[in-house]
Short mmCIF file of C-alpha atoms and ligand atoms in Angstrom, two decimals:
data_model
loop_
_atom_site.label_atom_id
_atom_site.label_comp_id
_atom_site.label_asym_id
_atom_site.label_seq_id
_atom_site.Cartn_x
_atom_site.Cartn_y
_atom_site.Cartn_z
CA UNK X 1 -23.09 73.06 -4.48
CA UNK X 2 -20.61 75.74 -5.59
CA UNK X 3 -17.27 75.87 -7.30
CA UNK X 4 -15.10 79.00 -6.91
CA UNK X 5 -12.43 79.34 -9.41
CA UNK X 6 -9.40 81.88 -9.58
CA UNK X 7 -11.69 84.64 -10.40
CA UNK X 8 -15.59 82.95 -10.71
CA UNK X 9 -17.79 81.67 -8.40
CA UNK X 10 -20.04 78.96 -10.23
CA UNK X 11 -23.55 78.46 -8.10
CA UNK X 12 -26.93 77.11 -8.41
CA UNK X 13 -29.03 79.47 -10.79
CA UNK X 14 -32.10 81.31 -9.46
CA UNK X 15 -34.95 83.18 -10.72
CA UNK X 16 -33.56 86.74 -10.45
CA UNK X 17 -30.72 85.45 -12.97
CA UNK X 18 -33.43 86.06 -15.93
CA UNK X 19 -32.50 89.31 -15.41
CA UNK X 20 -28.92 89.18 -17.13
CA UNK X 21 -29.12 85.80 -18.80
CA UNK X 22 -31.68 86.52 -20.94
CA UNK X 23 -30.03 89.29 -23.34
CA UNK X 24 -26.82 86.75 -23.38
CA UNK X 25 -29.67 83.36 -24.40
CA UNK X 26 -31.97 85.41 -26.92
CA UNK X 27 -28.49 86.57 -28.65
CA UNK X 28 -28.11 85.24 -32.04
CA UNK X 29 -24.79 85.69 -32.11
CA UNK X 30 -23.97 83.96 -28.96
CA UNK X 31 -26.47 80.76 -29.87
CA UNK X 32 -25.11 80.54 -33.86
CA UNK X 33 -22.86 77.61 -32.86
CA UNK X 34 -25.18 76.20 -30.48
CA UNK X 35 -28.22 73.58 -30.34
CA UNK X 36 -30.96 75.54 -28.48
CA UNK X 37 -32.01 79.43 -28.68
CA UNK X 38 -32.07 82.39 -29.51
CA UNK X 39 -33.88 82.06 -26.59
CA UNK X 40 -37.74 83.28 -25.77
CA UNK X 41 -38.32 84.84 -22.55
CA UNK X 42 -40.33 81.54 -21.67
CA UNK X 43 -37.22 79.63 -22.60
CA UNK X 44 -34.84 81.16 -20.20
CA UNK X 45 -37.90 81.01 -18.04
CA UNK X 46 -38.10 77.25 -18.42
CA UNK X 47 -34.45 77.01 -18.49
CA UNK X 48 -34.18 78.39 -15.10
CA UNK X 49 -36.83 76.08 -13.57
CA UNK X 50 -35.35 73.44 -14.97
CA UNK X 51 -31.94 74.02 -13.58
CA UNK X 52 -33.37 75.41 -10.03
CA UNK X 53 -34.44 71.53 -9.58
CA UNK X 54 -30.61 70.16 -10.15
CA UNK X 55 -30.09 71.30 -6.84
CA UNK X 56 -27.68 68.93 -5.09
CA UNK X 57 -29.26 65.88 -6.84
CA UNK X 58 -27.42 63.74 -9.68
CA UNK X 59 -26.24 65.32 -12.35
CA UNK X 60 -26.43 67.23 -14.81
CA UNK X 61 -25.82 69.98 -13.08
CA UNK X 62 -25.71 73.65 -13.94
CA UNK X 63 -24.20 76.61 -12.80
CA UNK X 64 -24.70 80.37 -13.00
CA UNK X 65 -21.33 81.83 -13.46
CA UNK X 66 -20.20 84.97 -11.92
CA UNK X 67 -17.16 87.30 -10.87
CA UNK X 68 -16.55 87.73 -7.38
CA UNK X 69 -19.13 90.80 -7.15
CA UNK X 70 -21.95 88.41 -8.09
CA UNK X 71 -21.80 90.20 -11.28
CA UNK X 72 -23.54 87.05 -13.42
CA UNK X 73 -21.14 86.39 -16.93
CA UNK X 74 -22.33 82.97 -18.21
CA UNK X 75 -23.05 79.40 -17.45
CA UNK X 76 -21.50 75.76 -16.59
CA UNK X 77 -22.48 72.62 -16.82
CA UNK X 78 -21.25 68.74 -15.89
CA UNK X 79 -23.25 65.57 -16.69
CA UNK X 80 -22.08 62.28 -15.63
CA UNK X 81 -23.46 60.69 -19.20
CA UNK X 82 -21.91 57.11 -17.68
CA UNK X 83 -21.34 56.59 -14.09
CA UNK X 84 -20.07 53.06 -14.58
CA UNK X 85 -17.94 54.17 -16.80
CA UNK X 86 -16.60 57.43 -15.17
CA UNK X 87 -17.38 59.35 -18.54
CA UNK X 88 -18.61 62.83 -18.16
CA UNK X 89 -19.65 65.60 -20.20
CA UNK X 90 -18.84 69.72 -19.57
CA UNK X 91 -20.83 73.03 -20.97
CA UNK X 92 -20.02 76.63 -20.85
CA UNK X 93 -21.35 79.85 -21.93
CA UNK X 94 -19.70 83.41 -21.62
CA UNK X 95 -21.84 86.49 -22.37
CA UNK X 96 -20.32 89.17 -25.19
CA UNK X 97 -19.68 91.66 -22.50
CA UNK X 98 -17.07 88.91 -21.17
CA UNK X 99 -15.56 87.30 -23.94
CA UNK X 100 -12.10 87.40 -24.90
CA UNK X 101 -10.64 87.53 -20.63
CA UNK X 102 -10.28 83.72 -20.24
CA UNK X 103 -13.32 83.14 -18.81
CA UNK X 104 -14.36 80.42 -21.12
CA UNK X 105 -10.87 78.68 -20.15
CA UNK X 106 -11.16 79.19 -16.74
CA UNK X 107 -14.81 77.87 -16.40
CA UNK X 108 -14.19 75.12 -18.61
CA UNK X 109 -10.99 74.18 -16.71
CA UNK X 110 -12.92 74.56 -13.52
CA UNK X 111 -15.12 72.30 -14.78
CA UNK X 112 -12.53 69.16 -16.05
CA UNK X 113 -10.49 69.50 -12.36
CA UNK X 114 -14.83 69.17 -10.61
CA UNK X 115 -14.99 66.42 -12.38
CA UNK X 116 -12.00 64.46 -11.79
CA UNK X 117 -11.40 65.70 -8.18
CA UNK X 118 -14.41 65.72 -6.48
CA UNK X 119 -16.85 62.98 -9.14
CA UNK X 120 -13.74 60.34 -9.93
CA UNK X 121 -14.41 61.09 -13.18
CA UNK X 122 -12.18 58.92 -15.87
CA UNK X 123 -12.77 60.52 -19.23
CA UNK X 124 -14.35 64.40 -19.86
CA UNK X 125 -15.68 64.90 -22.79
CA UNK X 126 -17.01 68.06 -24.52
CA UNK X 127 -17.78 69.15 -28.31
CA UNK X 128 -18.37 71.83 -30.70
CA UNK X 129 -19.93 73.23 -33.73
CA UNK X 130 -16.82 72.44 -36.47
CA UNK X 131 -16.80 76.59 -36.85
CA UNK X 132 -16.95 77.46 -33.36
CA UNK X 133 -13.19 78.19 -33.02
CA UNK X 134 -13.23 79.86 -29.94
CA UNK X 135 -14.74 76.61 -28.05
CA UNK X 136 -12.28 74.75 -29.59
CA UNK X 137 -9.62 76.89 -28.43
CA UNK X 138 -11.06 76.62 -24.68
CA UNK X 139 -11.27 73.16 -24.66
CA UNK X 140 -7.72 72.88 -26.04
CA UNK X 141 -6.67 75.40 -23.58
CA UNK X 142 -8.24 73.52 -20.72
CA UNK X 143 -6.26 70.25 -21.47
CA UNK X 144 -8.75 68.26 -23.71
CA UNK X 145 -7.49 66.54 -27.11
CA UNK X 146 -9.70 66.61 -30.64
CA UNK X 147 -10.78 63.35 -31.23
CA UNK X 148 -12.59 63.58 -33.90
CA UNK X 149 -15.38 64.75 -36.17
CA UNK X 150 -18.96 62.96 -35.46
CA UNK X 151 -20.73 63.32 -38.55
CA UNK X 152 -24.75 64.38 -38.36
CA UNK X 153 -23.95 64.33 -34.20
CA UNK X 154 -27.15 66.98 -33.99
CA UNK X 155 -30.31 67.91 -35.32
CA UNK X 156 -30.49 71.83 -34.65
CA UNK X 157 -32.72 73.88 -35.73
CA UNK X 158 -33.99 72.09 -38.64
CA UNK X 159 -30.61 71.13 -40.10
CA UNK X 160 -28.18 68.15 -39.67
CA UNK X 161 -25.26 69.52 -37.72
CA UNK X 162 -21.46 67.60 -37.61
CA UNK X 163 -19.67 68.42 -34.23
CA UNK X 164 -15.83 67.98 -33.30
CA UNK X 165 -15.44 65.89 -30.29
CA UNK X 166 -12.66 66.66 -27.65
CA UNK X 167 -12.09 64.83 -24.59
CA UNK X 168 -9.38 64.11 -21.71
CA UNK X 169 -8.90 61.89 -18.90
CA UNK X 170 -7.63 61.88 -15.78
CA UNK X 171 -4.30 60.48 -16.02
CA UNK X 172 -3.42 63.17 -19.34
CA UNK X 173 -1.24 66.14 -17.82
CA UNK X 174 -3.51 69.25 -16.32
CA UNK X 175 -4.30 72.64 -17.12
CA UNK X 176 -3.65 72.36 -20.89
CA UNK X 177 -1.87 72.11 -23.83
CA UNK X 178 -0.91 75.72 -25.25
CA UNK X 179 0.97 75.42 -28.04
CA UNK X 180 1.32 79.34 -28.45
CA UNK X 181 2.82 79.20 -25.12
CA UNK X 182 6.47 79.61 -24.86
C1 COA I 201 -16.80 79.87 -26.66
C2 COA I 201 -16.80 80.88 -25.51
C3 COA I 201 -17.18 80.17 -24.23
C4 COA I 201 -15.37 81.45 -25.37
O1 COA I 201 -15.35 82.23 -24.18
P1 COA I 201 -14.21 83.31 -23.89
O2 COA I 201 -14.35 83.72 -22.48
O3 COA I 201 -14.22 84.36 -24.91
O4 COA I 201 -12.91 82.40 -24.06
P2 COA I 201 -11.40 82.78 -23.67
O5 COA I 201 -11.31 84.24 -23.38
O6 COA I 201 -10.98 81.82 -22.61
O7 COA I 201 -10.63 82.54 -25.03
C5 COA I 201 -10.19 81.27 -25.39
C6 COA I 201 -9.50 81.34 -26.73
O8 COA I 201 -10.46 81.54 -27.76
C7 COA I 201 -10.01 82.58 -28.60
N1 COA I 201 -11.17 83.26 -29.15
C8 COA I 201 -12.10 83.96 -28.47
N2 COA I 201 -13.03 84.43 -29.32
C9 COA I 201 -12.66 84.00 -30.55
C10 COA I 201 -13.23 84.15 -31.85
N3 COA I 201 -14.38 84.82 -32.04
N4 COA I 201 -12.58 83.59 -32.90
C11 COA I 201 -11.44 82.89 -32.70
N5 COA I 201 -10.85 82.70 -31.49
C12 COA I 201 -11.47 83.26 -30.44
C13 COA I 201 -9.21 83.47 -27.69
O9 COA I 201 -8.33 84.29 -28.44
C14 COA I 201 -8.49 82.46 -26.83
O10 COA I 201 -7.39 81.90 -27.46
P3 COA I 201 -5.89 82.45 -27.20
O11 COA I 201 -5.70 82.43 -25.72
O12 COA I 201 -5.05 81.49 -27.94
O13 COA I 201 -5.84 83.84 -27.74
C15 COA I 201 -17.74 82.06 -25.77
O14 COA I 201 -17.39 82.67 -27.00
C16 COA I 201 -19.20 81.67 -25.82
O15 COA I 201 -19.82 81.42 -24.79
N6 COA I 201 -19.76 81.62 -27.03
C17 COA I 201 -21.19 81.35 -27.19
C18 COA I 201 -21.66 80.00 -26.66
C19 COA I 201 -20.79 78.84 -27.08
O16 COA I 201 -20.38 78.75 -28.23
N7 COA I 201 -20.55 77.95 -26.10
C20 COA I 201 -19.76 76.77 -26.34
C21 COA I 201 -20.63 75.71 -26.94
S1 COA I 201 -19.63 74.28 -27.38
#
């Protein structure tokens, strides 16, 4: 299962994808706001496994991210948390070498129209480390609204961790709310 947006192509990782996903996962920089890493090689190893069995099966599922050369960038991911409920859940990752081009905006917005157009997905959610500013400004880019703040939400890396929760659903207007636009 793939998902090709205006300039990515989002498809199932492999084993070769070590190769450049590793240097963005062992970062410390890229993994300050998040709850896993910096990465080992055996993580990314494991990581990979893990997400090579996703396949076409129920979700979660994640995707290796990459620009139309196959020139890999990041990572995205959808989990139905409820299906009786229609509630899922969206991930994203964009290497250093990419940041800053809308690629975070354009995966995560990739992600929200997956969800509601192909899954019948009522309500997206997503959150964020309280600091991580430029999440927040992707998922407020990509249409979703801040909630709220869920207080102790994660236990990472030793510490008690609050995280800001966003979320949108299918009947709010598409493609986001820029207030800097004009
Ligand atoms: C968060 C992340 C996905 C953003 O990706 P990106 O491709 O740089 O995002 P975009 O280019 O679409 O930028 C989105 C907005 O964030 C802003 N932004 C980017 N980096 C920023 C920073 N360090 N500080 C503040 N704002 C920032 C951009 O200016 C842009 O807003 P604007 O259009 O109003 O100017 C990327 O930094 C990343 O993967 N970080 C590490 C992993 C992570 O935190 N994942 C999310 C876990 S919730």
């Amino acid at each position: 299962m793939s998902i090709t947006t205006a300039r990515l192509r989002f498809r199932p990782f492999v084993s070769a994808d070590h190769t450049w996903l590793h240097p963005i996962a062992s970062d410390p920089v890229v993994t300050r706001y998040t709850d896993w890493g910096p990465n080992t090689v055996d993580d990314t190893t494991d990581f990979l496994a893990d997400a090579a069995t996703e396949g076409a099966g129920p979700s979660p599922w994640t995707w290796a991210v990459t620009q139309a050369d196959g020139t890999g960038i990041g990572s995205a991911s959808l989990d139905v948390v409820s299906a009786p409920h229609r509630r899922a859940r969206i991930g994203y990752l964009v290497g250093p070498a990419h940041q800053g081009a809308g690629y975070g905006t354009e995966i995560a917005t990739g992600l929200v129209s997956r969800a509601f157009d192909h899954h019948g997905i009522r309500r997206v959610e997503a959150t964020c480390h309280p600091d991580n500013t430029a999440s927040a400004r992707v998922l407020e880019k990509a249409g979703l609204l801040l909630e709220g703040r869920m207080r102790s939400h994660l236990l990472a890396r030793g510490a008690w961790r609050d995280s800001l929760l966003f979320a949108t659903l299918d009947t709010d207007p598409r493609g986001g709310r820029d207030s800097r636009a004009p």
